[in-house]
Short mmCIF file of C-alpha atoms in Angstrom, two decimals:
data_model
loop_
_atom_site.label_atom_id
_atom_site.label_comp_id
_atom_site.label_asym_id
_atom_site.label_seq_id
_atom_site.Cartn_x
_atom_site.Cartn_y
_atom_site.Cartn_z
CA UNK B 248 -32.82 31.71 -26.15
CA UNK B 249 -33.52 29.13 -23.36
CA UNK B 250 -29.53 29.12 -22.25
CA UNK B 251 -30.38 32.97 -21.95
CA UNK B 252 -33.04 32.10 -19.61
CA UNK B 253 -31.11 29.86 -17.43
CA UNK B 254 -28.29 32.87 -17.22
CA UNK B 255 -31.01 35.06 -15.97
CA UNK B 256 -32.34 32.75 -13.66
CA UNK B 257 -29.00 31.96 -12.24
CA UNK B 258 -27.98 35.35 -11.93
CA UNK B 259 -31.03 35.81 -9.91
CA UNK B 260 -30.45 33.10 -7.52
CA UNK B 261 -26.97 33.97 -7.03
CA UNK B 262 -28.23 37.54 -6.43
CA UNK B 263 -30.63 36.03 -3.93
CA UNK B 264 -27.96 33.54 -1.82
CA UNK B 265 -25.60 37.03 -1.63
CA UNK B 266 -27.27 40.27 -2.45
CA UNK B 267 -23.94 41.91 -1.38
CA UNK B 268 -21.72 40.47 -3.78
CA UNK B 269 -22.94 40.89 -7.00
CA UNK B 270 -19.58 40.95 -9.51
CA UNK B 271 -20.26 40.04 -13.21
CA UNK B 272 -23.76 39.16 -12.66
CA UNK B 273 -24.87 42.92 -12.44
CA UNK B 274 -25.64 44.47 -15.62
CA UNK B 275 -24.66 48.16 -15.14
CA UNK B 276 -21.34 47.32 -14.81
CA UNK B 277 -19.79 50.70 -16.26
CA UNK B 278 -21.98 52.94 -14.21
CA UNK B 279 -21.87 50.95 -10.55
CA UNK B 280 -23.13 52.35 -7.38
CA UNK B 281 -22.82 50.62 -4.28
CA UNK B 282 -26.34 48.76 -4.26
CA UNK B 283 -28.51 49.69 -1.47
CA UNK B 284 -29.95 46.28 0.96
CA UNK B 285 -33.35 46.86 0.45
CA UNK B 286 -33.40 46.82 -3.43
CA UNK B 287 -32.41 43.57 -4.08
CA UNK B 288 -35.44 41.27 -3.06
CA UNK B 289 -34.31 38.86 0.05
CA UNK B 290 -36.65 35.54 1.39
CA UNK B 291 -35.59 34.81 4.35
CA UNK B 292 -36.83 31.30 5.65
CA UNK B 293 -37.17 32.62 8.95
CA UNK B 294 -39.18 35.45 7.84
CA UNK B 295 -36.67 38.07 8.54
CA UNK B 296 -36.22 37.47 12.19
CA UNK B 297 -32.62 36.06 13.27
CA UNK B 298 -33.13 32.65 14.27
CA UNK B 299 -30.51 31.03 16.39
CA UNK B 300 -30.46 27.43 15.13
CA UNK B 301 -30.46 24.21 18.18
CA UNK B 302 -28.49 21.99 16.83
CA UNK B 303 -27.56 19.11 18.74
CA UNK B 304 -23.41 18.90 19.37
CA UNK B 305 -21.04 17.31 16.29
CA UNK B 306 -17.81 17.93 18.54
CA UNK B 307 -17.79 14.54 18.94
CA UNK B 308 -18.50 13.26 15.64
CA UNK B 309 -16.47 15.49 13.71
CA UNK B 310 -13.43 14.94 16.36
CA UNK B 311 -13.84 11.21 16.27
CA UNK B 312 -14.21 11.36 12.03
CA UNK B 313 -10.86 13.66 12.32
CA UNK B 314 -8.79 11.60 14.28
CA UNK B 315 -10.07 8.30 12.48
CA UNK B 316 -8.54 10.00 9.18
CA UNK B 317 -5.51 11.25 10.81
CA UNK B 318 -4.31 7.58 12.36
CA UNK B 319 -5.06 5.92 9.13
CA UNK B 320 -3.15 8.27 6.95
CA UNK B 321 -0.66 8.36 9.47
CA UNK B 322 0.81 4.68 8.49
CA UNK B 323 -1.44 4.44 5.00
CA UNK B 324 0.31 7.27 3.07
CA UNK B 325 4.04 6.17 3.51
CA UNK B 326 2.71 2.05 2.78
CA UNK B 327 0.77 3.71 -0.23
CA UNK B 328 4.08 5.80 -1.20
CA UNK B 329 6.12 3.02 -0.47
CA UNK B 330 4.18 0.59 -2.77
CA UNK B 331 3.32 2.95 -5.54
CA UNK B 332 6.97 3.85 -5.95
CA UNK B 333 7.80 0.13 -5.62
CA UNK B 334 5.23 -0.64 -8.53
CA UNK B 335 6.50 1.86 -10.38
CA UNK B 336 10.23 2.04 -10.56
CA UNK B 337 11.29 -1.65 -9.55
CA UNK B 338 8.69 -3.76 -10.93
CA UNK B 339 7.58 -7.32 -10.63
CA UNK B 340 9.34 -9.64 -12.31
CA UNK B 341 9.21 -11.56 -15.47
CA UNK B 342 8.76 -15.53 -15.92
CA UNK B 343 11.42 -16.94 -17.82
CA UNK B 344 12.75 -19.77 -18.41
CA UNK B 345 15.84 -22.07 -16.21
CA UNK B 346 19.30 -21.32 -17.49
CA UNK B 347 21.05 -24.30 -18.20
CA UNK B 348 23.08 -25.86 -14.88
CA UNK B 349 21.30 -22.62 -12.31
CA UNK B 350 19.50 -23.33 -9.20
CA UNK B 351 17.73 -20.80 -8.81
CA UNK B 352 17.48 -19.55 -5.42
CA UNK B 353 14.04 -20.38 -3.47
CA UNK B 354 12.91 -16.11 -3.66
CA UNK B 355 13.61 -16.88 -7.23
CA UNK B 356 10.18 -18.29 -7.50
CA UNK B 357 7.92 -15.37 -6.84
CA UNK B 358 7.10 -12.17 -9.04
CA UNK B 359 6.27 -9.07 -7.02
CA UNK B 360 9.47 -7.72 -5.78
CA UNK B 361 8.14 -7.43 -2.00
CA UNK B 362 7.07 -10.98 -1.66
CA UNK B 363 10.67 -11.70 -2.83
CA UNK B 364 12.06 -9.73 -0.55
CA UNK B 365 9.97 -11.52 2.41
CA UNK B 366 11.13 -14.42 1.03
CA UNK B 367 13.95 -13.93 1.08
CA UNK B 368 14.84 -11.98 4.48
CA UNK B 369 12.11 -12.84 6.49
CA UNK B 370 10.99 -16.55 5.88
CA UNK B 371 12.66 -20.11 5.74
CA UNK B 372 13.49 -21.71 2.40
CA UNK B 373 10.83 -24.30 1.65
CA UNK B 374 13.50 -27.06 1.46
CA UNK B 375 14.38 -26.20 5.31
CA UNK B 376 11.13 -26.86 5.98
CA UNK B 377 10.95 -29.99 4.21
CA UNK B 378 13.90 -31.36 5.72
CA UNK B 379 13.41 -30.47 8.86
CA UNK B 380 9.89 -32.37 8.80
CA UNK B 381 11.76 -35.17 7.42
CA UNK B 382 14.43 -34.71 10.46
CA UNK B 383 11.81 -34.82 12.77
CA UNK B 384 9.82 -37.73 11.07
CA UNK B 385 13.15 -39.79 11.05
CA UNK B 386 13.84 -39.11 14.92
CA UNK B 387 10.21 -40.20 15.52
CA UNK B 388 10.19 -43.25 13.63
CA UNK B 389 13.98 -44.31 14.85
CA UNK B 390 11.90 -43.81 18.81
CA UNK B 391 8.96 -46.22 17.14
CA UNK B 392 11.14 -48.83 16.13
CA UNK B 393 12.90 -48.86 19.41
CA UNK B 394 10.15 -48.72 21.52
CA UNK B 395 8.69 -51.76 19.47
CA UNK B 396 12.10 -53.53 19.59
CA UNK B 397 12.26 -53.61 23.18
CA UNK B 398 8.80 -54.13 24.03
CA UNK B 399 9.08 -57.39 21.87
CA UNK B 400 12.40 -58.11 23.48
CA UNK B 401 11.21 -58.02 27.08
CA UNK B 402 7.82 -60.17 26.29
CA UNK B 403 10.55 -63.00 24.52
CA UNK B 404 12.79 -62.96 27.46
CA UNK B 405 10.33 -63.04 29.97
CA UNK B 406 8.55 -65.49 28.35
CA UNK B 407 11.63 -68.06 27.21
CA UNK B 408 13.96 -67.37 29.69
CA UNK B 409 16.64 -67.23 27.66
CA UNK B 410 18.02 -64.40 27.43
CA UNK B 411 20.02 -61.56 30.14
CA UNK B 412 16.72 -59.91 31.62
CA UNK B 413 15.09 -61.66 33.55
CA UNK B 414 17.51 -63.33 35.32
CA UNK B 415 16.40 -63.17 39.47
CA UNK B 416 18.59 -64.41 42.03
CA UNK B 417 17.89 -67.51 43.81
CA UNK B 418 19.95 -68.91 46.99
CA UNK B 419 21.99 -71.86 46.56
CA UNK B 420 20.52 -75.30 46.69
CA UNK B 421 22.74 -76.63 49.46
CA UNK B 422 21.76 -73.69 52.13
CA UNK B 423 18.38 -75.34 52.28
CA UNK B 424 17.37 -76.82 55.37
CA UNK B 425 15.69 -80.57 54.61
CA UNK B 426 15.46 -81.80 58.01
CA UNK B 427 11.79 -80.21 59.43
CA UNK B 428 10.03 -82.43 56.59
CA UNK B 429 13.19 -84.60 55.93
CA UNK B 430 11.00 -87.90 58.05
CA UNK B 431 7.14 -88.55 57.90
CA UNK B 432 6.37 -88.09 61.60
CA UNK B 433 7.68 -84.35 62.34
CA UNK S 113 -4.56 -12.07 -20.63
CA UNK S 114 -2.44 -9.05 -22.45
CA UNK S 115 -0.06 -10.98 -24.42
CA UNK S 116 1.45 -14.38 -24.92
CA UNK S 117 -1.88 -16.40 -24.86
CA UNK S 118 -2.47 -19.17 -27.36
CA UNK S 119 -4.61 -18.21 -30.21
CA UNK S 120 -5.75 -21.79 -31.19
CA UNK S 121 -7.57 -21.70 -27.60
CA UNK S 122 -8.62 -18.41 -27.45
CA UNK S 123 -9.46 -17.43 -31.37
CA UNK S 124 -10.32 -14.32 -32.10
CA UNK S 125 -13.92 -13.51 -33.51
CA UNK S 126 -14.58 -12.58 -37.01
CA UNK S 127 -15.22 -9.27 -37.26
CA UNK S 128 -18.43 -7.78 -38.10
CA UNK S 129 -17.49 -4.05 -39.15
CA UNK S 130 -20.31 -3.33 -41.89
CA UNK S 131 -18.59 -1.07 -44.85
CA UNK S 132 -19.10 1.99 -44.30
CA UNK S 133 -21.11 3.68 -47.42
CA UNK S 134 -21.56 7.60 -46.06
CA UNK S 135 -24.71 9.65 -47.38
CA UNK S 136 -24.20 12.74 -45.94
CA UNK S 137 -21.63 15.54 -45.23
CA UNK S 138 -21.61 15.99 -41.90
CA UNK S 139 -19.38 14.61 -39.78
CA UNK S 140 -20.06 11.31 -38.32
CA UNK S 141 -20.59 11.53 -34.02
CA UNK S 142 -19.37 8.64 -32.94
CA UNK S 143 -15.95 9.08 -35.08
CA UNK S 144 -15.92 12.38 -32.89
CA UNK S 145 -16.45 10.49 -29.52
CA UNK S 146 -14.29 8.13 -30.32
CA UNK S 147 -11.52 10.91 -31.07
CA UNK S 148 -12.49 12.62 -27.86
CA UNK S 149 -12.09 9.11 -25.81
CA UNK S 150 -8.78 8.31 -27.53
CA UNK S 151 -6.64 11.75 -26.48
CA UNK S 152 -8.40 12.04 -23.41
CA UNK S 153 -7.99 8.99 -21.80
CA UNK S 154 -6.21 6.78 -24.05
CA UNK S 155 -3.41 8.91 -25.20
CA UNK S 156 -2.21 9.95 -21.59
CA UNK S 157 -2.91 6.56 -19.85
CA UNK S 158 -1.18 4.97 -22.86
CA UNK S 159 2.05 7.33 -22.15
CA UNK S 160 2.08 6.57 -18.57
CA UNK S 161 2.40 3.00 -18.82
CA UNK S 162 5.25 3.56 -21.27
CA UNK S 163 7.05 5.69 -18.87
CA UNK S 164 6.32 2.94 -16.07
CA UNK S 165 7.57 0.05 -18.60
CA UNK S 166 10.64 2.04 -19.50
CA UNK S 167 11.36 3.08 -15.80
CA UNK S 168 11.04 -1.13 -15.33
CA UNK S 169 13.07 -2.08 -18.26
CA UNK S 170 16.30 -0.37 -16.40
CA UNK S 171 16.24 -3.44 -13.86
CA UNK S 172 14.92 -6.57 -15.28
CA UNK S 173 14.68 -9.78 -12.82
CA UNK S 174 13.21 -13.01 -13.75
CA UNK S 175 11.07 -15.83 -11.63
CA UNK S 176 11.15 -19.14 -12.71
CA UNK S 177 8.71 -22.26 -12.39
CA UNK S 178 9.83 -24.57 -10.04
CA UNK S 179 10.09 -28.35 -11.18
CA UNK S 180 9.89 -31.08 -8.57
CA UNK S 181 11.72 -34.11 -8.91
CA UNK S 182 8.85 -36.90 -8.88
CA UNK S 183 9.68 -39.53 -5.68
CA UNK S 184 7.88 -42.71 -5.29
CA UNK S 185 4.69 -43.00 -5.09
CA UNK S 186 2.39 -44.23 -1.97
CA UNK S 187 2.36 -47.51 -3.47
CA UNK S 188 5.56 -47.94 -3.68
CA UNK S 189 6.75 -47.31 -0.39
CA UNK S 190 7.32 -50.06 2.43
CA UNK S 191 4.98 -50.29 5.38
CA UNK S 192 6.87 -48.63 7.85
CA UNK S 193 8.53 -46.40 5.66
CA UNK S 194 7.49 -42.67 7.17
CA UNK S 195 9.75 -40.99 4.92
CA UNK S 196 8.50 -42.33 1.95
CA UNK S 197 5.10 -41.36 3.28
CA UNK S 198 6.07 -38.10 4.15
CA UNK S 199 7.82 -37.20 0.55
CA UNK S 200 4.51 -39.02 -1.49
CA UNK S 201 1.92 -37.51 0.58
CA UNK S 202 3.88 -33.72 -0.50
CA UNK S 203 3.73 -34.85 -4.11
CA UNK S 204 0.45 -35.75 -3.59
CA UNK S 205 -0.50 -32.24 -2.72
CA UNK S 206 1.63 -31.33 -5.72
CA UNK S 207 -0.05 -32.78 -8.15
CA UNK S 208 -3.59 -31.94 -6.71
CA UNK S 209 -2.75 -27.91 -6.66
CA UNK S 210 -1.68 -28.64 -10.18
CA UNK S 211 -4.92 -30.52 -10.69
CA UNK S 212 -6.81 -27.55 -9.28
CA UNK S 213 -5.26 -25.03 -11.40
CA UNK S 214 -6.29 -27.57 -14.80
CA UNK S 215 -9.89 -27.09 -14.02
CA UNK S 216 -9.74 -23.79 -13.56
CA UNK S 217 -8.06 -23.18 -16.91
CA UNK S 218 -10.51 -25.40 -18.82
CA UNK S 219 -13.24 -23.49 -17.04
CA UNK S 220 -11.58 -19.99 -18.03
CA UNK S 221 -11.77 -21.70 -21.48
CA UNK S 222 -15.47 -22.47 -21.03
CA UNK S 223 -16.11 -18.77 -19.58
CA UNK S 224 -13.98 -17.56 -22.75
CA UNK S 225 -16.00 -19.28 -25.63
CA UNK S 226 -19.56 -18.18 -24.05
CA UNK S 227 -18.43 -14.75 -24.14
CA UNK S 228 -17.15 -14.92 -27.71
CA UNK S 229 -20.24 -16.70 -29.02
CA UNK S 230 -22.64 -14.26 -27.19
CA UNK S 231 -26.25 -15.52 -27.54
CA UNK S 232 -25.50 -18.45 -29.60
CA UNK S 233 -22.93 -20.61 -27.08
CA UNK S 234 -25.04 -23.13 -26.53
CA UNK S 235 -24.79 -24.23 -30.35
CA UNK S 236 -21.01 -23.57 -30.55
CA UNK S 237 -19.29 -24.37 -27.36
CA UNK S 238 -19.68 -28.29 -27.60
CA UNK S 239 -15.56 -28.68 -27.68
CA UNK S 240 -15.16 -26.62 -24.85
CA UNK S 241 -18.11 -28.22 -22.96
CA UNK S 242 -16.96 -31.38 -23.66
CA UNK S 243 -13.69 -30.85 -22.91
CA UNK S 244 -14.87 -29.79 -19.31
CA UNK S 245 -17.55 -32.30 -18.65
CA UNK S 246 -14.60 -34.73 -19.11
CA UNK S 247 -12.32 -32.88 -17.24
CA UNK S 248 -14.39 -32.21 -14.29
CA UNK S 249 -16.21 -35.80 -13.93
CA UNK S 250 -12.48 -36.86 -13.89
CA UNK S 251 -11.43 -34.83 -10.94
CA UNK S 252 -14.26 -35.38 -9.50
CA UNK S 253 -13.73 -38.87 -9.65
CA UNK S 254 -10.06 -39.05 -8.38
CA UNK S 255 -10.11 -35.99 -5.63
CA UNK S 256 -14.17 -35.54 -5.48
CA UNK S 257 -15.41 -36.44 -1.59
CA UNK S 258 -11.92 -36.73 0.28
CA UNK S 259 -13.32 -33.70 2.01
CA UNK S 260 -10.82 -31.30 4.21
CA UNK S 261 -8.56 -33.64 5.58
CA UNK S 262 -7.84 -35.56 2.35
CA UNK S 263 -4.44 -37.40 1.80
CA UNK S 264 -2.67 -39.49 -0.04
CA UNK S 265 -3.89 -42.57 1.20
CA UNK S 266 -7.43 -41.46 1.34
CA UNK S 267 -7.14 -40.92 -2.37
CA UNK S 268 -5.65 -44.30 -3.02
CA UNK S 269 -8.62 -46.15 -0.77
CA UNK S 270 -10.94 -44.19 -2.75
CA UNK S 271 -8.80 -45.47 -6.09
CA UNK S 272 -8.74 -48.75 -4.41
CA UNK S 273 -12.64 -48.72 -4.18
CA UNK S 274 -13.32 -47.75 -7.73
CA UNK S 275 -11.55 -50.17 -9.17
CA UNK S 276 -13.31 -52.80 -6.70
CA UNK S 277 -16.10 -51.41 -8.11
CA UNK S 278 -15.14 -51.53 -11.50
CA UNK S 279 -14.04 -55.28 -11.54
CA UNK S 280 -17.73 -55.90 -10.27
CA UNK S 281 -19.26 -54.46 -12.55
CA UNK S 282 -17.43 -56.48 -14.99
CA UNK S 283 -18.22 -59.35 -13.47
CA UNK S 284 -21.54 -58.85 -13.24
CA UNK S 285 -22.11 -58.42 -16.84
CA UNK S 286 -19.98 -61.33 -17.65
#
């Protein structure tokens, strides 16, 4: 009894938002006339005078909203695509355990197909990295030790004397000249 | 955690199903709902992963865990020695990820037995809380204020001090 109610009521309302179109809702189906405007009862908000609405402009918005979808989708549904089918059909991979004498190869180590595949084409094997920081570490050190080597080196030689740096040329002792303080009274 | 967990760590609860003893004929609403819920959403969702397993059974590829040989340690390289540096100060790191991840486990472990007990975890967590008061006072102990820059030899200095510490304490109550 109530859900006949509601029917009624939303028969009504639908009668009201389109008096024109009224399909299944009608009653007299079987004997239908083309319903005349003024029998169905209208309320207009406007009180039955055509209003012509100012509204202010949503060119902009709704361009600006459209082309905001449009560049996103543009690269977002093949990456979605690309990614759900990748999910899907290839699958991440499955931690086992090391086979006896394999070295696995350094993409080996990841589980989602695309990281491996980054690994694999795009970045350096962590043991290149290593060893060229080692490289690099060794060169710097080997300069160190030089540096220190020599700085050492110089400070001894200078110092003793002994050594081949160092060494300045003098003239020889018999080119000298006594004879202007060779006697007291010159 | 689907599968492959270990059940001494994570036990199941006992289950608290009352026996059913039915007084009238009509059907029961929740066994209804429960139908409803099972071929509407679990019956096709259940078939889908299926599919998706059997589509990934076709190409199976493993990953592995990667095992480090362990090099010397900090203390027992040379002075001067920048490679040794270099290799303990990576193992260092290492071993402090690995540290990391511990906590985190024993904490999931923590999280895991307060959810199982409900209302009453206070009463029957004490292994669990135990096991991560120790846990945590010892990390915080080794790797606690190295701060962003840590490194290996920070953490041995800070080694170095506890143990000063340590010996003066014993001395002091000696």
């Amino acid at each position: 009894m109530a859900g006949m109610s509601v029917l009624r009521v939303a028969a009504g309302f639908a009668a009201r938002l389109n008096p024109f179109k009224q399909g299944f809702s009608n009653g007299r189906l079987l004997t239908r006339t083309t319903p005349k405007t003024e029998s169905a009862a209208v309320r207009y908000g406007s009180h039955g005078k055509p209003m012509f609405v100012f509204k202010p402009s949503d060119y902009y918005d709704r361009r600006f909203l459209h082309l905001l979808r449009y560049y996103i989708l543009l690269t977002g549904i093949p990456v979605a695509a690309i990614i759900t089918y990748i999910n899907v059909f290839i699958g991440e991979a499955e931690l086992a355990e090391i086979p006896e004498n394999y070295v696995p190869e350094h993409w080996e180590y990841y589980k989602h197909p695309i990281t491996r595949w980054i690994a694999r084409n795009l970045y350096d094997p962590p043991e290149k990295n290593y060893e060229k920081m080692m490289a690099l570490i060794e060169i710097e050190s080997e300069k160190a030790e030089m540096r220190r080597t020599q700085m050492d080196v110089r400070k001894l030689m200078r110092e003793k004397g002994d050594g081949p740096w160092y060494h300045y040329e003098t003239m020889d002792k018999s080119l000298i000249d006594y004879s202007p303080k060779s006697t007291p009274d010159n | 955690m689907p599968d492959g967990f270990d059940k001494d760590v994570y036990p199941e609860p006992p289950r608290r199903t009352p026996a059913v003893e039915k007084q009238t004929g009509l059907p029961n609403p929740a066994d209804i709902l429960i139908k409803l819920f099972q071929y509407t959403v679990d019956v096709p969702v259940t078939t889908f992963r299926d599919w998706v397993e059997r589509q990934h059974e076709r190409n199976r590829f493993y990953y592995y865990q990667q095992k480090f040989r362990r090099v010397p340690d900090l203390t027992e390289c040379k002075l001067g020695d920048h490679l040794c540096n270099y290799e303990a100060e990576m193992q260092w790191r290492r071993d402090h990820k690995v540290d990391q991840e511990i906590v985190k486990v024993i904490k999931e472990r923590l999280g895991a037995c307060q959810q199982r007990e409900g209302n009453s975890y206070l009463q029957n967590c004490d292994k669990e809380m135990n096991q991560f008061r120790q846990v945590s006072k010892a990390y915080q102990s080794r790797y606690g204020d190295l701060g962003a820059y840590g490194s290996a030899q920070k953490c041995l200095m800070k080694q170095k001090h506890r143990m000063i510490a340590e010996r003066k304490e014993t001395a002091a109550e000696d």
